């Protein structure tokens, strides 16, 4: 069975066929960046590809050399199973921009501290942490890479994905030789050592960075990927402890004059770890929002989207089918209801609108990186229905909520009880309340 590679709408039957097209494209692009005119760049590209025809894909061949200077080419060729192919969305401009910035940071030392604050669903870990750790290791730009994540399971997932990317990767083996060899090198749930004497290690953020080394080398590439979790930002004390632990650790953990730090995550509070990094003048920060408009509240509460919302919430007219009617309205006006998204080829305007209506505060934080709305009243629309109408709905989940009195004496406050239920289209009802 032949597995085809789909790239920019065209299908290629072999790695070599695809690789030749990609090498030609990125050679031409590189020559343009060096200042050659299009006609001259095209002539030089043909000459270079022809001259390297005998060793285009082999050991330390042309693709190896091109990948060393072009991070994006390396990802799209040597890791094409991750980024290119059937069922994979076309990359967004933001992905190309980030790869170029990381390339400059590693090769040209433009920055040694970079922070990427991106919406959920942007592929932060795949496009930054996974790709950068592999590229820096196979070319030995960095001897010792550490990926730190707030959750232990996530840390293990990084290593598992790195193993999958390297194990049996014939393109890398052909150009680099065998780098991934568990029989000769340390490979476990936490570490992947390559035969070129480089190490990638993934740890939980609760572990200390101080004292970690590979051979006589301290950390040369530190990736802070989802470095904080919810229970580290709830109070001022928790946020201060997280910040202090990081600063106390990093000073003694990194290789002096040869460490690049990359922080990747989503802002969760205006004083959280990522927000504090953002405010430091020593960090290069890229903060992107998912919906590319000035005010999502205005977008989703006016015009056709306001009409969509009114239908969605009109249980009296549409009953349990209000979501279906709202979707039908969207499909009838789909072209006029489109709005710009950070990853336009992958994300869907309808899905993001529904996410906003379900939880606008969370949406603005997770998608827009906007924490200014935290503390706002969450229930902005209140519908009153009779007991009979409420109990005729089909509920997805029901809970009993209790706020007990602080004691049983006559001066104590009161206890409150509520039975709350949620329908399948996300509307929440208080079915019974007692004080």
mmCIF file of C-alpha atoms in Angstrom, residues 77-338:
data_model
loop_
_atom_site.group_PDB
_atom_site.id
_atom_site.type_symbol
_atom_site.label_atom_id
_atom_site.label_comp_id
_atom_site.label_asym_id
_atom_site.label_seq_id
_atom_site.Cartn_x
_atom_site.Cartn_y
_atom_site.Cartn_z
ATOM 1 C CA UNK A 77 10.366 17.277 5.454
ATOM 2 C CA UNK A 78 11.813 15.195 8.280
ATOM 3 C CA UNK A 79 8.682 15.429 10.458
ATOM 4 C CA UNK A 80 6.083 15.596 7.702
ATOM 5 C CA UNK A 81 4.012 12.841 9.362
ATOM 6 C CA UNK A 82 3.201 15.375 12.069
ATOM 7 C CA UNK A 83 2.603 18.526 10.045
ATOM 8 C CA UNK A 84 1.713 17.530 6.482
ATOM 9 C CA UNK A 85 -0.692 15.083 4.962
ATOM 10 C CA UNK A 86 -4.221 13.837 4.627
ATOM 11 C CA UNK A 87 -6.525 15.085 7.367
ATOM 12 C CA UNK A 88 -4.089 17.736 8.593
ATOM 13 C CA UNK A 89 -5.060 21.383 8.375
ATOM 14 C CA UNK A 90 -2.978 23.819 6.383
ATOM 15 C CA UNK A 91 -0.552 25.635 8.642
ATOM 16 C CA UNK A 92 -1.543 29.115 9.771
ATOM 17 C CA UNK A 93 0.703 32.147 9.175
ATOM 18 C CA UNK A 94 1.405 32.224 12.919
ATOM 19 C CA UNK A 95 3.121 28.818 12.730
ATOM 20 C CA UNK A 96 5.519 29.988 10.012
ATOM 21 C CA UNK A 97 6.224 33.173 11.974
ATOM 22 C CA UNK A 98 7.010 31.293 15.172
ATOM 23 C CA UNK A 99 9.312 28.814 13.411
ATOM 24 C CA UNK A 100 11.246 31.695 11.868
ATOM 25 C CA UNK A 101 11.610 33.442 15.247
ATOM 26 C CA UNK A 102 12.833 30.254 16.923
ATOM 27 C CA UNK A 103 15.285 29.605 14.088
ATOM 28 C CA UNK A 104 16.763 33.097 14.486
ATOM 29 C CA UNK A 105 16.979 32.662 18.246
ATOM 30 C CA UNK A 106 18.966 29.415 17.929
ATOM 31 C CA UNK A 107 21.168 30.185 14.917
ATOM 32 C CA UNK A 108 21.619 33.957 15.186
ATOM 33 C CA UNK A 109 21.195 34.315 18.959
ATOM 34 C CA UNK A 110 18.654 37.091 18.450
ATOM 35 C CA UNK A 111 16.974 36.298 21.785
ATOM 36 C CA UNK A 112 17.744 33.943 24.637
ATOM 37 C CA UNK A 113 14.318 34.266 26.315
ATOM 38 C CA UNK A 114 11.110 33.955 24.278
ATOM 39 C CA UNK A 115 7.521 33.706 25.474
ATOM 40 C CA UNK A 116 4.577 32.555 23.365
ATOM 41 C CA UNK A 117 1.117 33.239 24.795
ATOM 42 C CA UNK A 118 -1.241 31.506 22.404
ATOM 43 C CA UNK A 119 -4.887 30.382 22.470
ATOM 44 C CA UNK A 120 -5.829 26.836 23.333
ATOM 45 C CA UNK A 121 -5.870 24.692 20.219
ATOM 46 C CA UNK A 122 -3.036 26.455 18.391
ATOM 47 C CA UNK A 123 -0.799 23.391 18.577
ATOM 48 C CA UNK A 124 1.685 25.089 20.893
ATOM 49 C CA UNK A 125 3.326 21.890 22.092
ATOM 50 C CA UNK A 126 3.559 20.275 18.639
ATOM 51 C CA UNK A 127 4.771 23.330 16.739
ATOM 52 C CA UNK A 128 7.129 24.674 19.393
ATOM 53 C CA UNK A 129 8.240 22.240 22.111
ATOM 54 C CA UNK A 130 8.248 19.001 20.113
ATOM 55 C CA UNK A 131 9.727 20.450 16.918
ATOM 56 C CA UNK A 132 12.357 22.661 18.560
ATOM 57 C CA UNK A 133 13.639 19.992 20.944
ATOM 58 C CA UNK A 134 14.129 17.510 18.077
ATOM 59 C CA UNK A 135 15.731 20.028 15.673
ATOM 60 C CA UNK A 136 18.154 21.332 18.286
ATOM 61 C CA UNK A 137 19.128 17.807 19.307
ATOM 62 C CA UNK A 138 19.646 16.129 15.927
ATOM 63 C CA UNK A 139 21.875 19.008 14.750
ATOM 64 C CA UNK A 140 23.439 19.270 18.209
ATOM 65 C CA UNK A 141 22.640 22.974 18.526
ATOM 66 C CA UNK A 142 21.827 22.092 22.131
ATOM 67 C CA UNK A 143 23.311 19.139 23.998
ATOM 68 C CA UNK A 144 20.830 19.088 26.855
ATOM 69 C CA UNK A 145 17.152 20.015 26.480
ATOM 70 C CA UNK A 146 14.622 20.027 29.316
ATOM 71 C CA UNK A 147 10.864 20.343 28.833
ATOM 72 C CA UNK A 148 9.065 21.320 32.049
ATOM 73 C CA UNK A 149 5.291 20.955 32.350
ATOM 74 C CA UNK A 150 3.000 21.481 35.334
ATOM 75 C CA UNK A 151 1.420 18.035 34.997
ATOM 76 C CA UNK A 152 3.407 14.827 35.195
ATOM 77 C CA UNK A 153 1.267 13.028 32.591
ATOM 78 C CA UNK A 154 1.880 15.858 30.132
ATOM 79 C CA UNK A 155 5.622 15.584 30.711
ATOM 80 C CA UNK A 156 5.492 11.871 29.891
ATOM 81 C CA UNK A 157 3.421 12.583 26.781
ATOM 82 C CA UNK A 158 6.182 14.862 25.448
ATOM 83 C CA UNK A 159 8.737 12.057 25.656
ATOM 84 C CA UNK A 160 6.326 9.556 24.131
ATOM 85 C CA UNK A 161 5.675 11.866 21.162
ATOM 86 C CA UNK A 162 9.413 12.468 20.683
ATOM 87 C CA UNK A 163 9.983 8.703 20.602
ATOM 88 C CA UNK A 164 7.217 8.285 18.018
ATOM 89 C CA UNK A 165 8.698 11.055 15.861
ATOM 90 C CA UNK A 166 12.203 9.543 15.913
ATOM 91 C CA UNK A 167 11.673 5.789 16.147
ATOM 92 C CA UNK A 168 11.825 4.291 12.656
ATOM 93 C CA UNK A 169 12.004 7.691 10.957
ATOM 94 C CA UNK A 170 13.683 6.604 7.713
ATOM 95 C CA UNK A 171 14.223 10.145 6.470
ATOM 96 C CA UNK A 172 16.226 11.084 9.564
ATOM 97 C CA UNK A 173 18.115 7.782 9.522
ATOM 98 C CA UNK A 174 19.073 8.268 5.881
ATOM 99 C CA UNK A 175 20.391 11.816 6.415
ATOM 100 C CA UNK A 176 21.744 11.633 9.987
ATOM 101 C CA UNK A 177 22.479 7.964 10.537
ATOM 102 C CA UNK A 178 20.810 6.085 13.390
ATOM 103 C CA UNK A 179 20.226 8.629 16.169
ATOM 104 C CA UNK A 180 17.490 6.829 18.090
ATOM 105 C CA UNK A 181 18.840 3.566 19.473
ATOM 106 C CA UNK A 182 17.328 2.410 22.815
ATOM 107 C CA UNK A 183 19.841 -0.457 22.964
ATOM 108 C CA UNK A 184 22.819 1.885 23.113
ATOM 109 C CA UNK A 185 21.344 5.006 24.732
ATOM 110 C CA UNK A 186 19.196 5.927 27.707
ATOM 111 C CA UNK A 187 15.537 5.863 26.682
ATOM 112 C CA UNK A 188 12.751 5.769 29.259
ATOM 113 C CA UNK A 189 9.543 7.565 30.264
ATOM 114 C CA UNK A 190 11.493 10.704 31.193
ATOM 115 C CA UNK A 191 14.547 10.789 28.911
ATOM 116 C CA UNK A 192 15.570 10.261 25.319
ATOM 117 C CA UNK A 193 19.299 10.161 24.658
ATOM 118 C CA UNK A 194 20.507 10.196 21.043
ATOM 119 C CA UNK A 195 23.645 8.579 19.658
ATOM 120 C CA UNK A 196 25.136 12.021 18.888
ATOM 121 C CA UNK A 197 25.438 12.584 22.662
ATOM 122 C CA UNK A 198 22.432 14.835 23.131
ATOM 123 C CA UNK A 199 19.656 14.407 25.674
ATOM 124 C CA UNK A 200 15.994 15.471 25.828
ATOM 125 C CA UNK A 201 14.419 15.227 29.267
ATOM 126 C CA UNK A 202 10.845 15.992 30.279
ATOM 127 C CA UNK A 203 10.016 16.764 33.898
ATOM 128 C CA UNK A 204 7.112 17.919 35.994
ATOM 129 C CA UNK A 205 7.291 21.593 36.940
ATOM 130 C CA UNK A 206 7.061 20.526 40.572
ATOM 131 C CA UNK A 207 10.523 18.953 40.198
ATOM 132 C CA UNK A 208 13.564 21.122 40.725
ATOM 133 C CA UNK A 209 15.591 22.279 37.734
ATOM 134 C CA UNK A 210 18.632 22.970 39.877
ATOM 135 C CA UNK A 211 21.428 20.444 39.573
ATOM 136 C CA UNK A 212 20.199 18.800 36.392
ATOM 137 C CA UNK A 213 22.906 18.122 33.816
ATOM 138 C CA UNK A 214 23.898 15.822 30.992
ATOM 139 C CA UNK A 215 27.544 14.912 31.181
ATOM 140 C CA UNK A 216 29.150 18.131 32.325
ATOM 141 C CA UNK A 217 26.564 20.324 30.597
ATOM 142 C CA UNK A 218 23.709 22.122 32.315
ATOM 143 C CA UNK A 219 20.434 22.899 30.570
ATOM 144 C CA UNK A 220 21.013 24.557 27.168
ATOM 145 C CA UNK A 221 17.398 24.603 25.977
ATOM 146 C CA UNK A 222 14.632 25.040 28.553
ATOM 147 C CA UNK A 223 11.041 24.731 27.343
ATOM 148 C CA UNK A 224 8.380 25.815 29.849
ATOM 149 C CA UNK A 225 5.270 24.303 28.276
ATOM 150 C CA UNK A 226 2.044 24.795 30.279
ATOM 151 C CA UNK A 227 4.312 25.416 33.236
ATOM 152 C CA UNK A 228 1.496 26.434 35.613
ATOM 153 C CA UNK A 229 -1.741 24.755 36.646
ATOM 154 C CA UNK A 230 -4.964 26.026 38.179
ATOM 155 C CA UNK A 231 -4.064 25.381 41.810
ATOM 156 C CA UNK A 232 -0.921 27.522 41.415
ATOM 157 C CA UNK A 233 -2.758 30.706 40.481
ATOM 158 C CA UNK A 234 -5.828 30.842 42.729
ATOM 159 C CA UNK A 235 -4.283 32.979 45.477
ATOM 160 C CA UNK A 236 -1.579 35.628 45.688
ATOM 161 C CA UNK A 237 0.504 33.335 47.881
ATOM 162 C CA UNK A 238 0.369 30.518 45.319
ATOM 163 C CA UNK A 239 1.375 32.851 42.497
ATOM 164 C CA UNK A 240 4.269 34.269 44.541
ATOM 165 C CA UNK A 241 5.522 30.771 45.422
ATOM 166 C CA UNK A 242 5.429 29.687 41.765
ATOM 167 C CA UNK A 243 7.369 32.773 40.708
ATOM 168 C CA UNK A 244 9.962 32.406 43.486
ATOM 169 C CA UNK A 245 10.518 28.716 42.765
ATOM 170 C CA UNK A 246 11.158 29.416 39.092
ATOM 171 C CA UNK A 247 13.604 32.226 39.729
ATOM 172 C CA UNK A 248 15.474 30.354 42.455
ATOM 173 C CA UNK A 249 15.766 27.297 40.210
ATOM 174 C CA UNK A 250 16.694 28.830 36.862
ATOM 175 C CA UNK A 251 19.677 30.831 38.058
ATOM 176 C CA UNK A 252 21.467 27.642 39.050
ATOM 177 C CA UNK A 253 20.120 25.276 36.360
ATOM 178 C CA UNK A 254 21.021 26.785 32.991
ATOM 179 C CA UNK A 255 24.283 26.653 31.049
ATOM 180 C CA UNK A 256 25.817 30.091 31.341
ATOM 181 C CA UNK A 257 25.997 32.057 28.064
ATOM 182 C CA UNK A 258 24.484 29.182 26.070
ATOM 183 C CA UNK A 259 20.899 28.660 27.202
ATOM 184 C CA UNK A 260 17.740 29.491 25.303
ATOM 185 C CA UNK A 261 14.521 29.612 27.319
ATOM 186 C CA UNK A 262 11.133 29.338 25.628
ATOM 187 C CA UNK A 263 7.925 29.717 27.648
ATOM 188 C CA UNK A 264 4.752 28.419 26.011
ATOM 189 C CA UNK A 265 1.291 28.724 27.503
ATOM 190 C CA UNK A 266 -1.936 30.616 28.048
ATOM 191 C CA UNK A 267 -2.474 33.541 30.410
ATOM 192 C CA UNK A 268 -4.730 32.500 33.307
ATOM 193 C CA UNK A 269 -4.520 35.541 35.545
ATOM 194 C CA UNK A 270 -3.135 39.064 35.215
ATOM 195 C CA UNK A 271 -0.556 38.187 37.880
ATOM 196 C CA UNK A 272 0.150 34.552 36.947
ATOM 197 C CA UNK A 273 3.541 33.148 35.964
ATOM 198 C CA UNK A 274 3.128 33.858 32.247
ATOM 199 C CA UNK A 275 1.809 37.370 32.896
ATOM 200 C CA UNK A 276 4.843 38.158 35.037
ATOM 201 C CA UNK A 277 7.200 36.926 32.319
ATOM 202 C CA UNK A 278 5.340 39.089 29.809
ATOM 203 C CA UNK A 279 6.059 42.183 31.860
ATOM 204 C CA UNK A 280 9.804 41.567 31.986
ATOM 205 C CA UNK A 281 11.832 43.647 29.499
ATOM 206 C CA UNK A 282 14.324 40.784 29.085
ATOM 207 C CA UNK A 283 11.799 38.459 27.401
ATOM 208 C CA UNK A 284 10.720 38.601 23.745
ATOM 209 C CA UNK A 285 6.949 38.121 23.933
ATOM 210 C CA UNK A 286 4.402 37.126 21.297
ATOM 211 C CA UNK A 287 0.840 37.343 22.624
ATOM 212 C CA UNK A 288 -1.805 36.286 20.110
ATOM 213 C CA UNK A 289 -5.593 36.120 20.356
ATOM 214 C CA UNK A 290 -7.705 33.499 18.593
ATOM 215 C CA UNK A 291 -10.494 35.707 17.251
ATOM 216 C CA UNK A 292 -8.865 38.566 15.374
ATOM 217 C CA UNK A 293 -11.271 41.377 16.273
ATOM 218 C CA UNK A 294 -10.935 44.232 18.738
ATOM 219 C CA UNK A 295 -13.889 43.214 20.931
ATOM 220 C CA UNK A 296 -15.453 39.741 20.924
ATOM 221 C CA UNK A 297 -18.346 40.962 23.082
ATOM 222 C CA UNK A 298 -19.369 43.362 20.336
ATOM 223 C CA UNK A 299 -18.911 40.675 17.654
ATOM 224 C CA UNK A 300 -21.130 38.111 19.380
ATOM 225 C CA UNK A 301 -23.816 40.445 20.771
ATOM 226 C CA UNK A 302 -24.653 42.485 17.675
ATOM 227 C CA UNK A 303 -25.856 41.912 14.113
ATOM 228 C CA UNK A 304 -26.442 38.396 12.819
ATOM 229 C CA UNK A 305 -24.673 36.807 15.765
ATOM 230 C CA UNK A 306 -27.140 38.568 18.103
ATOM 231 C CA UNK A 307 -29.972 37.050 16.035
ATOM 232 C CA UNK A 308 -28.281 33.633 16.314
ATOM 233 C CA UNK A 309 -28.056 33.996 20.104
ATOM 234 C CA UNK A 310 -31.702 35.051 20.418
ATOM 235 C CA UNK A 311 -32.786 31.892 18.588
ATOM 236 C CA UNK A 312 -30.445 29.746 20.689
ATOM 237 C CA UNK A 313 -31.923 31.058 23.936
ATOM 238 C CA UNK A 314 -35.566 31.060 22.789
ATOM 239 C CA UNK A 315 -36.723 27.879 24.505
ATOM 240 C CA UNK A 316 -40.325 29.023 24.457
ATOM 241 C CA UNK A 317 -40.505 29.024 20.645
ATOM 242 C CA UNK A 318 -38.060 26.238 19.771
ATOM 243 C CA UNK A 319 -37.904 24.044 22.883
ATOM 244 C CA UNK A 320 -35.096 21.484 22.974
ATOM 245 C CA UNK A 321 -34.380 22.129 19.289
ATOM 246 C CA UNK A 322 -33.255 25.723 19.727
ATOM 247 C CA UNK A 323 -29.622 24.831 18.961
ATOM 248 C CA UNK A 324 -30.659 23.139 15.711
ATOM 249 C CA UNK A 325 -32.688 26.183 14.678
ATOM 250 C CA UNK A 326 -29.799 28.491 15.553
ATOM 251 C CA UNK A 327 -27.412 26.385 13.462
ATOM 252 C CA UNK A 328 -29.834 26.451 10.545
ATOM 253 C CA UNK A 329 -29.877 30.259 10.789
ATOM 254 C CA UNK A 330 -26.061 30.243 10.718
ATOM 255 C CA UNK A 331 -25.880 28.035 7.627
ATOM 256 C CA UNK A 332 -28.342 30.327 5.839
ATOM 257 C CA UNK A 333 -26.100 33.341 6.576
ATOM 258 C CA UNK A 334 -22.750 31.561 6.791
ATOM 259 C CA UNK A 335 -20.841 33.821 4.423
ATOM 260 C CA UNK A 336 -21.910 37.029 6.212
ATOM 261 C CA UNK A 337 -21.219 35.558 9.666
ATOM 262 C CA UNK A 338 -17.561 34.667 9.079
#
